[in-house]
């Protein structure tokens, strides 16, 4: 069953199309990854799904029903974890969860037990009587999630839930996403972090300039670029390196320079044997080469190949 | 149910200690400072000239009798009777313009008093004195009703007060208990202006709107919660001023509560309305300016004399003035104070409806809260 279906969804701010005829399908039980650079249109898409923003064109169907005509049904079945923290500082962690879950129609002892459950789920049960102003960034993020899941929504949408937090909180969040999924929620997960999406998601859509440019499982996405190879070359110093010269080499598609790690990443057509030309060029530029490795395509390279830019830089 | 849930959430603000200090300590301190520092102005000679009453005699004997009586009887502090050189109509016009508290027309058979509607309490005092005078000389007194002298709201009927002291006048603490309370209520407009902004800034607006709650429910819940919060705070302030400082709030608690509640509603609607009508930071500045002007011209820091000058003319437009006068009327004017008080209540509520309707209309058409 399709939990969510976006059909030619469009959102314009003035003349600018932040989301541009975007279509995708999320099936029941999936952890669906939305991958895209900053400004790609992820949050705008999510806000339309959550009925926070009217669409300019196109349709959104939740469990077969058009949400614009079934707003209450749609809202009840969605749990939104907004990109920005959305919690009350003057209320305890428990009161926050209790308050928001109450808006979904839960009452009395059921409301209480669900609020407790959501806090336990995000590892905040010991902090339930504390105020969020005393929380670390990671704990606030976890509370932000707890507030969205206590009503056990069919579809949970997480908009960059791990931005700027400590590794421990991140681990906690990733595990709870998996557990929520096992308990029957379908999840849409947005992230900047390629590793997270690669580790977590069963299916992924890559979004750029408001459009879906690829959609599928990790394997399917990688197979798009089996005709590509990536060469990573470490040098002692990147000073004097001429990127345009590298780009002139036959077969080379993209060149990326990481000055901090002093590595050059070159994406190239797989069938062209051009490694020797690359090495030669680098030596001509005066580079001292320390290591060379040819990499299998990963999502990072998929993203780089399809969008022409790296996710990390954006 | 959701409305109630959101309303109750607003009350949680109460646990913020900084908020509590601001809400409670400020008025309590202000009352103490203004009420004691300025008490001299209310009891000493400085009060002379506060109430100026004109009198004119169409009958020479009546006029002489009145002047004789004025000379004999011990006067009420702060009340000055001045002989009018003008025609009766012109003198009554001066009263309407607020130059004088009232006009006493002395005729051979009796006394007619035209009181300015601006000063219910003062009229009570003057009427008390006139009754005393009339009784001494067995004269008829008449208080024309509003139909005869537009602007006179002294009410029809007989003068009730007979004591020369007239009804009780507010002391400094009595006055500033009222004036500071109404000023604090007015300041409620500032927090009301941020009521919806707070949800936007903290992003909780998204979460509220993503839940199956309508905008109208959110709006209503926040308004009801804030009204409740402000009402509780003001009730505490009033009770402290009554029992700690002994300020006089009269005996008609119901009427006092209604007047205060109408102003609480007005302040909230004003702040909320402007925050919707004006975009961005300008809204906060406009609200603060209105509050400060209302306090300045509303007698929040010193009592404004109704003598027709620039300040007292503007004073009539301050919501603090009309609420203060309504309260003084209720507390000191007895039954006669209730009519002008209900006008003030209707004014507060009417303006509230206009502002809230504007805010609701804009919010409905807007994306987000
Ligand atoms: N309210 C708005 N008005 C105008 N432009 C907007 C608005 N919201 C988002 N945008 C623009 O739309 C694009 C997509 O933004 P967003 O959906 O937040 O991207 P992402 O979440 O993928 O980083 C960006 O270029 C952003 O500047
Ligand atoms: Mg975003």
PDB file of C-alpha atoms in Angstrom, chain A residues 13-286:
ATOM      1  CA  UNK A  13       7.441  31.628  -4.015  1.00  0.00           C
ATOM      2  CA  UNK A  14       6.785  34.406  -6.471  1.00  0.00           C
ATOM      3  CA  UNK A  15       8.391  33.237  -9.699  1.00  0.00           C
ATOM      4  CA  UNK A  16      10.802  30.908  -7.963  1.00  0.00           C
ATOM      5  CA  UNK A  17       9.782  27.247  -7.891  1.00  0.00           C
ATOM      6  CA  UNK A  18      11.144  25.838  -4.624  1.00  0.00           C
ATOM      7  CA  UNK A  19       9.433  22.538  -5.427  1.00  0.00           C
ATOM      8  CA  UNK A  20       9.018  21.831  -9.103  1.00  0.00           C
ATOM      9  CA  UNK A  21       6.621  19.090 -10.327  1.00  0.00           C
ATOM     10  CA  UNK A  22       7.996  16.705  -7.764  1.00  0.00           C
ATOM     11  CA  UNK A  23       6.577  13.188  -7.761  1.00  0.00           C
ATOM     12  CA  UNK A  24       7.378  10.309  -5.471  1.00  0.00           C
ATOM     13  CA  UNK A  25       5.790   7.385  -3.690  1.00  0.00           C
ATOM     14  CA  UNK A  26       6.360   6.131  -0.170  1.00  0.00           C
ATOM     15  CA  UNK A  27       5.165   2.617   0.592  1.00  0.00           C
ATOM     16  CA  UNK A  28       3.982   1.271   3.905  1.00  0.00           C
ATOM     17  CA  UNK A  29       6.783   0.184   6.233  1.00  0.00           C
ATOM     18  CA  UNK A  30       9.551   2.060   4.487  1.00  0.00           C
ATOM     19  CA  UNK A  31      12.184   4.326   5.912  1.00  0.00           C
ATOM     20  CA  UNK A  32      12.252   6.707   3.027  1.00  0.00           C
ATOM     21  CA  UNK A  33      15.239   9.003   2.683  1.00  0.00           C
ATOM     22  CA  UNK A  34      14.973  12.467   1.186  1.00  0.00           C
ATOM     23  CA  UNK A  35      18.425  13.492   0.140  1.00  0.00           C
ATOM     24  CA  UNK A  36      19.244  16.924  -1.132  1.00  0.00           C
ATOM     25  CA  UNK A  37      21.587  19.829  -0.683  1.00  0.00           C
ATOM     26  CA  UNK A  38      20.587  22.916   1.271  1.00  0.00           C
ATOM     27  CA  UNK A  39      17.820  24.731  -0.553  1.00  0.00           C
ATOM     28  CA  UNK A  40      16.897  21.693  -2.650  1.00  0.00           C
ATOM     29  CA  UNK A  41      13.298  21.966  -1.464  1.00  0.00           C
ATOM     30  CA  UNK A  42      13.099  19.222   1.173  1.00  0.00           C
ATOM     31  CA  UNK A  43      11.577  21.310   3.944  1.00  0.00           C
ATOM     32  CA  UNK A  44       9.162  22.995   1.575  1.00  0.00           C
ATOM     33  CA  UNK A  45       7.987  19.576   0.398  1.00  0.00           C
ATOM     34  CA  UNK A  46       7.612  18.346   3.961  1.00  0.00           C
ATOM     35  CA  UNK A  47       5.707  21.453   5.008  1.00  0.00           C
ATOM     36  CA  UNK A  48       3.216  20.845   2.232  1.00  0.00           C
ATOM     37  CA  UNK A  49       2.780  17.214   3.298  1.00  0.00           C
ATOM     38  CA  UNK A  50       2.190  18.395   6.869  1.00  0.00           C
ATOM     39  CA  UNK A  51      -0.464  20.905   5.714  1.00  0.00           C
ATOM     40  CA  UNK A  52       1.636  23.840   6.890  1.00  0.00           C
ATOM     41  CA  UNK A  53       1.961  25.266   3.425  1.00  0.00           C
ATOM     42  CA  UNK A  54      -0.542  25.220   0.573  1.00  0.00           C
ATOM     43  CA  UNK A  55       0.805  23.815  -2.675  1.00  0.00           C
ATOM     44  CA  UNK A  56       0.769  25.878  -5.838  1.00  0.00           C
ATOM     45  CA  UNK A  57      -0.028  22.864  -7.972  1.00  0.00           C
ATOM     46  CA  UNK A  58      -0.151  19.104  -7.792  1.00  0.00           C
ATOM     47  CA  UNK A  59      -1.556  16.671  -5.312  1.00  0.00           C
ATOM     48  CA  UNK A  60      -0.623  14.913  -2.107  1.00  0.00           C
ATOM     49  CA  UNK A  61      -2.349  11.689  -1.189  1.00  0.00           C
ATOM     50  CA  UNK A  62      -2.036  10.148   2.235  1.00  0.00           C
ATOM     51  CA  UNK A  63      -3.275   6.549   2.363  1.00  0.00           C
ATOM     52  CA  UNK A  64      -5.250   7.184  -0.786  1.00  0.00           C
ATOM     53  CA  UNK A  65      -6.899  10.385   0.388  1.00  0.00           C
ATOM     54  CA  UNK A  66      -6.118  13.841  -0.936  1.00  0.00           C
ATOM     55  CA  UNK A  67      -4.883  15.758   2.077  1.00  0.00           C
ATOM     56  CA  UNK A  68      -6.182  19.154   0.975  1.00  0.00           C
ATOM     57  CA  UNK A  69      -9.692  17.725   1.277  1.00  0.00           C
ATOM     58  CA  UNK A  70      -9.031  15.611   4.377  1.00  0.00           C
ATOM     59  CA  UNK A  71      -6.875  17.918   6.459  1.00  0.00           C
ATOM     60  CA  UNK A  72      -7.965  16.539   9.816  1.00  0.00           C
ATOM     61  CA  UNK A  73      -7.455  12.923   8.731  1.00  0.00           C
ATOM     62  CA  UNK A  74      -4.047  13.757   7.295  1.00  0.00           C
ATOM     63  CA  UNK A  75      -2.876  15.721  10.313  1.00  0.00           C
ATOM     64  CA  UNK A  76      -4.002  13.008  12.729  1.00  0.00           C
ATOM     65  CA  UNK A  77      -2.017  10.364  10.866  1.00  0.00           C
ATOM     66  CA  UNK A  78       1.186  12.346  10.486  1.00  0.00           C
ATOM     67  CA  UNK A  79       3.807  13.063  13.117  1.00  0.00           C
ATOM     68  CA  UNK A  80       6.051  15.954  12.151  1.00  0.00           C
ATOM     69  CA  UNK A  81       9.526  16.480  13.556  1.00  0.00           C
ATOM     70  CA  UNK A  82      10.234  20.024  12.340  1.00  0.00           C
ATOM     71  CA  UNK A  83      13.706  21.000  11.203  1.00  0.00           C
ATOM     72  CA  UNK A  84      13.834  23.747  13.818  1.00  0.00           C
ATOM     73  CA  UNK A  85      13.276  22.833  17.464  1.00  0.00           C
ATOM     74  CA  UNK A  86       9.644  23.367  18.373  1.00  0.00           C
ATOM     75  CA  UNK A  87       9.264  22.965  22.119  1.00  0.00           C
ATOM     76  CA  UNK A  88       8.182  25.122  25.050  1.00  0.00           C
ATOM     77  CA  UNK A  89      11.079  26.059  27.309  1.00  0.00           C
ATOM     78  CA  UNK A  90       8.831  26.952  30.226  1.00  0.00           C
ATOM     79  CA  UNK A  91       7.237  23.515  30.283  1.00  0.00           C
ATOM     80  CA  UNK A  92       8.885  20.305  31.439  1.00  0.00           C
ATOM     81  CA  UNK A  93       9.783  17.595  28.948  1.00  0.00           C
ATOM     82  CA  UNK A  94       6.783  15.566  30.078  1.00  0.00           C
ATOM     83  CA  UNK A  95       4.414  18.539  29.838  1.00  0.00           C
ATOM     84  CA  UNK A  96       5.608  19.261  26.308  1.00  0.00           C
ATOM     85  CA  UNK A  97       4.901  15.749  25.104  1.00  0.00           C
ATOM     86  CA  UNK A  98       1.647  15.587  27.074  1.00  0.00           C
ATOM     87  CA  UNK A  99       0.440  18.877  25.617  1.00  0.00           C
ATOM     88  CA  UNK A 100       1.151  18.062  21.976  1.00  0.00           C
ATOM     89  CA  UNK A 101      -0.101  14.491  22.196  1.00  0.00           C
ATOM     90  CA  UNK A 102      -3.292  15.856  23.763  1.00  0.00           C
ATOM     91  CA  UNK A 103      -3.938  17.882  20.620  1.00  0.00           C
ATOM     92  CA  UNK A 104      -4.253  14.594  18.734  1.00  0.00           C
ATOM     93  CA  UNK A 105      -7.245  13.544  20.779  1.00  0.00           C
ATOM     94  CA  UNK A 106      -5.546  11.309  23.350  1.00  0.00           C
ATOM     95  CA  UNK A 107      -7.110  11.589  26.793  1.00  0.00           C
ATOM     96  CA  UNK A 108      -6.652  10.579  30.389  1.00  0.00           C
ATOM     97  CA  UNK A 109      -4.550   7.568  31.287  1.00  0.00           C
ATOM     98  CA  UNK A 110      -3.887   6.667  27.654  1.00  0.00           C
ATOM     99  CA  UNK A 111      -2.455  10.132  27.081  1.00  0.00           C
ATOM    100  CA  UNK A 112      -0.258   9.791  30.151  1.00  0.00           C
ATOM    101  CA  UNK A 113       1.088   6.379  29.235  1.00  0.00           C
ATOM    102  CA  UNK A 114       1.766   7.413  25.639  1.00  0.00           C
ATOM    103  CA  UNK A 115       3.618  10.517  26.790  1.00  0.00           C
ATOM    104  CA  UNK A 116       5.744   8.375  29.124  1.00  0.00           C
ATOM    105  CA  UNK A 117       6.321   5.905  26.327  1.00  0.00           C
ATOM    106  CA  UNK A 118       7.504   8.565  23.908  1.00  0.00           C
ATOM    107  CA  UNK A 119       9.929   9.954  26.489  1.00  0.00           C
ATOM    108  CA  UNK A 120      11.278   6.483  27.268  1.00  0.00           C
ATOM    109  CA  UNK A 121      11.610   5.901  23.570  1.00  0.00           C
ATOM    110  CA  UNK A 122      13.873   8.875  23.121  1.00  0.00           C
ATOM    111  CA  UNK A 123      15.796   8.138  26.316  1.00  0.00           C
ATOM    112  CA  UNK A 124      14.435  11.083  28.258  1.00  0.00           C
ATOM    113  CA  UNK A 125      12.511   9.262  30.972  1.00  0.00           C
ATOM    114  CA  UNK A 126      14.978  10.418  33.634  1.00  0.00           C
ATOM    115  CA  UNK A 127      14.618  13.995  32.475  1.00  0.00           C
ATOM    116  CA  UNK A 128      10.890  14.176  32.180  1.00  0.00           C
ATOM    117  CA  UNK A 129      10.495  16.656  35.042  1.00  0.00           C
ATOM    118  CA  UNK A 130      13.318  18.887  33.782  1.00  0.00           C
ATOM    119  CA  UNK A 131      12.932  21.986  31.662  1.00  0.00           C
ATOM    120  CA  UNK A 132      14.321  21.963  28.121  1.00  0.00           C
ATOM    121  CA  UNK A 133      16.324  25.123  28.831  1.00  0.00           C
ATOM    122  CA  UNK A 134      18.648  22.891  30.874  1.00  0.00           C
ATOM    123  CA  UNK A 135      18.984  20.333  28.068  1.00  0.00           C
ATOM    124  CA  UNK A 136      21.912  19.771  25.729  1.00  0.00           C
ATOM    125  CA  UNK A 137      21.323  20.245  22.016  1.00  0.00           C
ATOM    126  CA  UNK A 138      20.983  16.503  21.543  1.00  0.00           C
ATOM    127  CA  UNK A 139      18.436  16.155  24.326  1.00  0.00           C
ATOM    128  CA  UNK A 140      16.370  18.972  22.858  1.00  0.00           C
ATOM    129  CA  UNK A 141      16.423  17.201  19.506  1.00  0.00           C
ATOM    130  CA  UNK A 142      15.225  14.018  21.189  1.00  0.00           C
ATOM    131  CA  UNK A 143      12.405  15.895  22.901  1.00  0.00           C
ATOM    132  CA  UNK A 144      11.548  17.412  19.539  1.00  0.00           C
ATOM    133  CA  UNK A 145      11.062  13.854  18.297  1.00  0.00           C
ATOM    134  CA  UNK A 146       9.176  12.664  21.385  1.00  0.00           C
ATOM    135  CA  UNK A 147       6.604  15.432  20.865  1.00  0.00           C
ATOM    136  CA  UNK A 148       5.843  14.103  17.393  1.00  0.00           C
ATOM    137  CA  UNK A 149       5.479  10.379  18.081  1.00  0.00           C
ATOM    138  CA  UNK A 150       3.364  10.034  21.224  1.00  0.00           C
ATOM    139  CA  UNK A 151       0.158   9.775  19.203  1.00  0.00           C
ATOM    140  CA  UNK A 152       1.645   6.865  17.233  1.00  0.00           C
ATOM    141  CA  UNK A 153       1.191   8.344  13.781  1.00  0.00           C
ATOM    142  CA  UNK A 154       1.063   6.178  10.687  1.00  0.00           C
ATOM    143  CA  UNK A 155       3.620   8.394   8.971  1.00  0.00           C
ATOM    144  CA  UNK A 156       6.475  10.094  10.801  1.00  0.00           C
ATOM    145  CA  UNK A 157       8.296  12.849   8.935  1.00  0.00           C
ATOM    146  CA  UNK A 158      11.675  13.865  10.268  1.00  0.00           C
ATOM    147  CA  UNK A 159      13.243  16.983   8.816  1.00  0.00           C
ATOM    148  CA  UNK A 160      16.966  16.838   9.535  1.00  0.00           C
ATOM    149  CA  UNK A 161      16.559  15.488  13.076  1.00  0.00           C
ATOM    150  CA  UNK A 162      20.283  15.076  13.715  1.00  0.00           C
ATOM    151  CA  UNK A 163      21.583  18.507  12.785  1.00  0.00           C
ATOM    152  CA  UNK A 164      24.367  19.613  15.077  1.00  0.00           C
ATOM    153  CA  UNK A 165      24.250  17.042  17.856  1.00  0.00           C
ATOM    154  CA  UNK A 166      26.645  14.809  19.755  1.00  0.00           C
ATOM    155  CA  UNK A 167      27.385  11.276  18.490  1.00  0.00           C
ATOM    156  CA  UNK A 168      25.595   9.661  21.435  1.00  0.00           C
ATOM    157  CA  UNK A 169      22.332  11.489  20.783  1.00  0.00           C
ATOM    158  CA  UNK A 170      22.675  10.781  17.091  1.00  0.00           C
ATOM    159  CA  UNK A 171      23.046   7.058  17.767  1.00  0.00           C
ATOM    160  CA  UNK A 172      20.006   7.217  20.006  1.00  0.00           C
ATOM    161  CA  UNK A 173      17.957   8.926  17.337  1.00  0.00           C
ATOM    162  CA  UNK A 174      18.997   6.537  14.580  1.00  0.00           C
ATOM    163  CA  UNK A 175      18.115   3.563  16.776  1.00  0.00           C
ATOM    164  CA  UNK A 176      14.755   5.014  17.715  1.00  0.00           C
ATOM    165  CA  UNK A 177      13.946   5.669  14.077  1.00  0.00           C
ATOM    166  CA  UNK A 178      14.567   1.997  13.395  1.00  0.00           C
ATOM    167  CA  UNK A 179      12.478   0.924  16.380  1.00  0.00           C
ATOM    168  CA  UNK A 180       9.611   3.211  15.384  1.00  0.00           C
ATOM    169  CA  UNK A 181       9.718   1.647  11.960  1.00  0.00           C
ATOM    170  CA  UNK A 182       9.675  -1.860  13.416  1.00  0.00           C
ATOM    171  CA  UNK A 183       6.649  -0.876  15.477  1.00  0.00           C
ATOM    172  CA  UNK A 184       4.738  -0.091  12.313  1.00  0.00           C
ATOM    173  CA  UNK A 185       5.345   3.550  11.426  1.00  0.00           C
ATOM    174  CA  UNK A 186       6.376   4.529   7.954  1.00  0.00           C
ATOM    175  CA  UNK A 187       9.128   7.100   8.073  1.00  0.00           C
ATOM    176  CA  UNK A 188      10.349   9.896   5.861  1.00  0.00           C
ATOM    177  CA  UNK A 189      13.832  10.883   6.865  1.00  0.00           C
ATOM    178  CA  UNK A 190      15.648  13.958   5.639  1.00  0.00           C
ATOM    179  CA  UNK A 191      19.296  14.444   6.214  1.00  0.00           C
ATOM    180  CA  UNK A 192      22.414  16.120   5.101  1.00  0.00           C
ATOM    181  CA  UNK A 193      24.444  13.211   6.300  1.00  0.00           C
ATOM    182  CA  UNK A 194      24.919  10.692   3.553  1.00  0.00           C
ATOM    183  CA  UNK A 195      26.104   7.982   5.977  1.00  0.00           C
ATOM    184  CA  UNK A 196      22.886   8.219   7.968  1.00  0.00           C
ATOM    185  CA  UNK A 197      20.680   7.899   4.940  1.00  0.00           C
ATOM    186  CA  UNK A 198      22.805   5.074   3.570  1.00  0.00           C
ATOM    187  CA  UNK A 199      22.674   3.220   6.886  1.00  0.00           C
ATOM    188  CA  UNK A 200      19.041   3.808   7.693  1.00  0.00           C
ATOM    189  CA  UNK A 201      16.897   4.150   4.646  1.00  0.00           C
ATOM    190  CA  UNK A 202      15.306   1.394   2.629  1.00  0.00           C
ATOM    191  CA  UNK A 203      14.559   3.689  -0.257  1.00  0.00           C
ATOM    192  CA  UNK A 204      15.905   7.085  -1.218  1.00  0.00           C
ATOM    193  CA  UNK A 205      14.911   9.991  -3.404  1.00  0.00           C
ATOM    194  CA  UNK A 206      17.519  12.490  -4.457  1.00  0.00           C
ATOM    195  CA  UNK A 207      16.093  15.968  -4.802  1.00  0.00           C
ATOM    196  CA  UNK A 208      17.720  18.892  -6.505  1.00  0.00           C
ATOM    197  CA  UNK A 209      16.269  22.268  -7.454  1.00  0.00           C
ATOM    198  CA  UNK A 210      12.849  21.071  -6.331  1.00  0.00           C
ATOM    199  CA  UNK A 211      12.820  18.034  -8.594  1.00  0.00           C
ATOM    200  CA  UNK A 212      13.271  14.318  -7.968  1.00  0.00           C
ATOM    201  CA  UNK A 213      16.313  13.360  -9.970  1.00  0.00           C
ATOM    202  CA  UNK A 214      16.552   9.749  -8.805  1.00  0.00           C
ATOM    203  CA  UNK A 215      14.447   7.442  -6.692  1.00  0.00           C
ATOM    204  CA  UNK A 216      15.084   3.868  -5.614  1.00  0.00           C
ATOM    205  CA  UNK A 217      16.924   1.533  -3.236  1.00  0.00           C
ATOM    206  CA  UNK A 218      20.599   2.156  -2.500  1.00  0.00           C
ATOM    207  CA  UNK A 219      21.532  -0.588  -4.954  1.00  0.00           C
ATOM    208  CA  UNK A 220      19.317   0.818  -7.669  1.00  0.00           C
ATOM    209  CA  UNK A 221      20.785   4.276  -7.221  1.00  0.00           C
ATOM    210  CA  UNK A 222      24.330   2.969  -7.323  1.00  0.00           C
ATOM    211  CA  UNK A 223      23.614   0.964 -10.441  1.00  0.00           C
ATOM    212  CA  UNK A 224      22.761   4.214 -12.183  1.00  0.00           C
ATOM    213  CA  UNK A 225      26.414   5.027 -12.122  1.00  0.00           C
ATOM    214  CA  UNK A 226      28.190   1.702 -12.589  1.00  0.00           C
ATOM    215  CA  UNK A 227      29.593   3.298 -15.682  1.00  0.00           C
ATOM    216  CA  UNK A 228      31.438   5.671 -13.390  1.00  0.00           C
ATOM    217  CA  UNK A 229      34.511   5.271 -11.264  1.00  0.00           C
ATOM    218  CA  UNK A 230      35.962   7.502  -8.603  1.00  0.00           C
ATOM    219  CA  UNK A 231      39.633   7.993  -7.974  1.00  0.00           C
ATOM    220  CA  UNK A 232      40.830   9.508  -4.734  1.00  0.00           C
ATOM    221  CA  UNK A 233      44.378  10.876  -4.635  1.00  0.00           C
ATOM    222  CA  UNK A 234      46.094  12.152  -1.487  1.00  0.00           C
ATOM    223  CA  UNK A 235      48.882  14.689  -1.885  1.00  0.00           C
ATOM    224  CA  UNK A 236      51.261  16.407   0.512  1.00  0.00           C
ATOM    225  CA  UNK A 237      50.008  19.846  -0.489  1.00  0.00           C
ATOM    226  CA  UNK A 238      47.311  20.938  -2.901  1.00  0.00           C
ATOM    227  CA  UNK A 239      49.064  24.167  -3.733  1.00  0.00           C
ATOM    228  CA  UNK A 240      49.498  24.717  -7.453  1.00  0.00           C
ATOM    229  CA  UNK A 241      47.003  22.082  -8.480  1.00  0.00           C
ATOM    230  CA  UNK A 242      45.206  22.927 -11.733  1.00  0.00           C
ATOM    231  CA  UNK A 243      41.694  21.549 -11.715  1.00  0.00           C
ATOM    232  CA  UNK A 244      40.904  22.657 -15.241  1.00  0.00           C
ATOM    233  CA  UNK A 245      43.831  20.653 -16.565  1.00  0.00           C
ATOM    234  CA  UNK A 246      42.475  17.532 -14.841  1.00  0.00           C
ATOM    235  CA  UNK A 247      39.050  18.183 -16.358  1.00  0.00           C
ATOM    236  CA  UNK A 248      40.597  18.204 -19.838  1.00  0.00           C
ATOM    237  CA  UNK A 249      41.648  14.579 -19.460  1.00  0.00           C
ATOM    238  CA  UNK A 250      39.471  12.222 -21.522  1.00  0.00           C
ATOM    239  CA  UNK A 251      36.658  10.640 -19.485  1.00  0.00           C
ATOM    240  CA  UNK A 252      36.939  12.904 -16.463  1.00  0.00           C
ATOM    241  CA  UNK A 253      33.551  14.274 -15.341  1.00  0.00           C
ATOM    242  CA  UNK A 254      34.025  15.932 -11.972  1.00  0.00           C
ATOM    243  CA  UNK A 255      36.993  17.039  -9.908  1.00  0.00           C
ATOM    244  CA  UNK A 256      36.682  17.871  -6.265  1.00  0.00           C
ATOM    245  CA  UNK A 257      39.369  19.375  -4.120  1.00  0.00           C
ATOM    246  CA  UNK A 258      39.420  18.943  -0.347  1.00  0.00           C
ATOM    247  CA  UNK A 259      42.186  21.255   0.822  1.00  0.00           C
ATOM    248  CA  UNK A 260      41.832  20.324   4.453  1.00  0.00           C
ATOM    249  CA  UNK A 261      42.293  16.615   3.914  1.00  0.00           C
ATOM    250  CA  UNK A 262      44.551  17.327   0.949  1.00  0.00           C
ATOM    251  CA  UNK A 263      42.746  14.951  -1.364  1.00  0.00           C
ATOM    252  CA  UNK A 264      41.557  15.233  -4.929  1.00  0.00           C
ATOM    253  CA  UNK A 265      38.483  13.225  -5.886  1.00  0.00           C
ATOM    254  CA  UNK A 266      38.038  12.606  -9.588  1.00  0.00           C
ATOM    255  CA  UNK A 267      34.865  11.122 -11.066  1.00  0.00           C
ATOM    256  CA  UNK A 268      35.399   9.594 -14.440  1.00  0.00           C
ATOM    257  CA  UNK A 269      33.843   7.296 -17.019  1.00  0.00           C
ATOM    258  CA  UNK A 270      34.624   3.745 -15.968  1.00  0.00           C
ATOM    259  CA  UNK A 271      35.717   2.354 -19.307  1.00  0.00           C
ATOM    260  CA  UNK A 272      38.349   4.997 -20.085  1.00  0.00           C
ATOM    261  CA  UNK A 273      41.764   4.006 -18.841  1.00  0.00           C
ATOM    262  CA  UNK A 274      43.009   7.410 -17.734  1.00  0.00           C
ATOM    263  CA  UNK A 275      44.618   6.894 -14.324  1.00  0.00           C
ATOM    264  CA  UNK A 276      48.103   7.364 -15.748  1.00  0.00           C
ATOM    265  CA  UNK A 277      47.079  10.662 -17.327  1.00  0.00           C
ATOM    266  CA  UNK A 278      45.764  11.900 -13.978  1.00  0.00           C
ATOM    267  CA  UNK A 279      48.978  10.964 -12.164  1.00  0.00           C
ATOM    268  CA  UNK A 280      51.061  12.555 -14.867  1.00  0.00           C
ATOM    269  CA  UNK A 281      49.120  15.809 -14.668  1.00  0.00           C
ATOM    270  CA  UNK A 282      49.420  15.956 -10.893  1.00  0.00           C
ATOM    271  CA  UNK A 283      53.162  15.404 -11.066  1.00  0.00           C
ATOM    272  CA  UNK A 284      53.427  18.173 -13.670  1.00  0.00           C
ATOM    273  CA  UNK A 285      51.639  20.486 -11.220  1.00  0.00           C
ATOM    274  CA  UNK A 286      54.321  19.643  -8.677  1.00  0.00           C
TER     275      UNK A 286
END
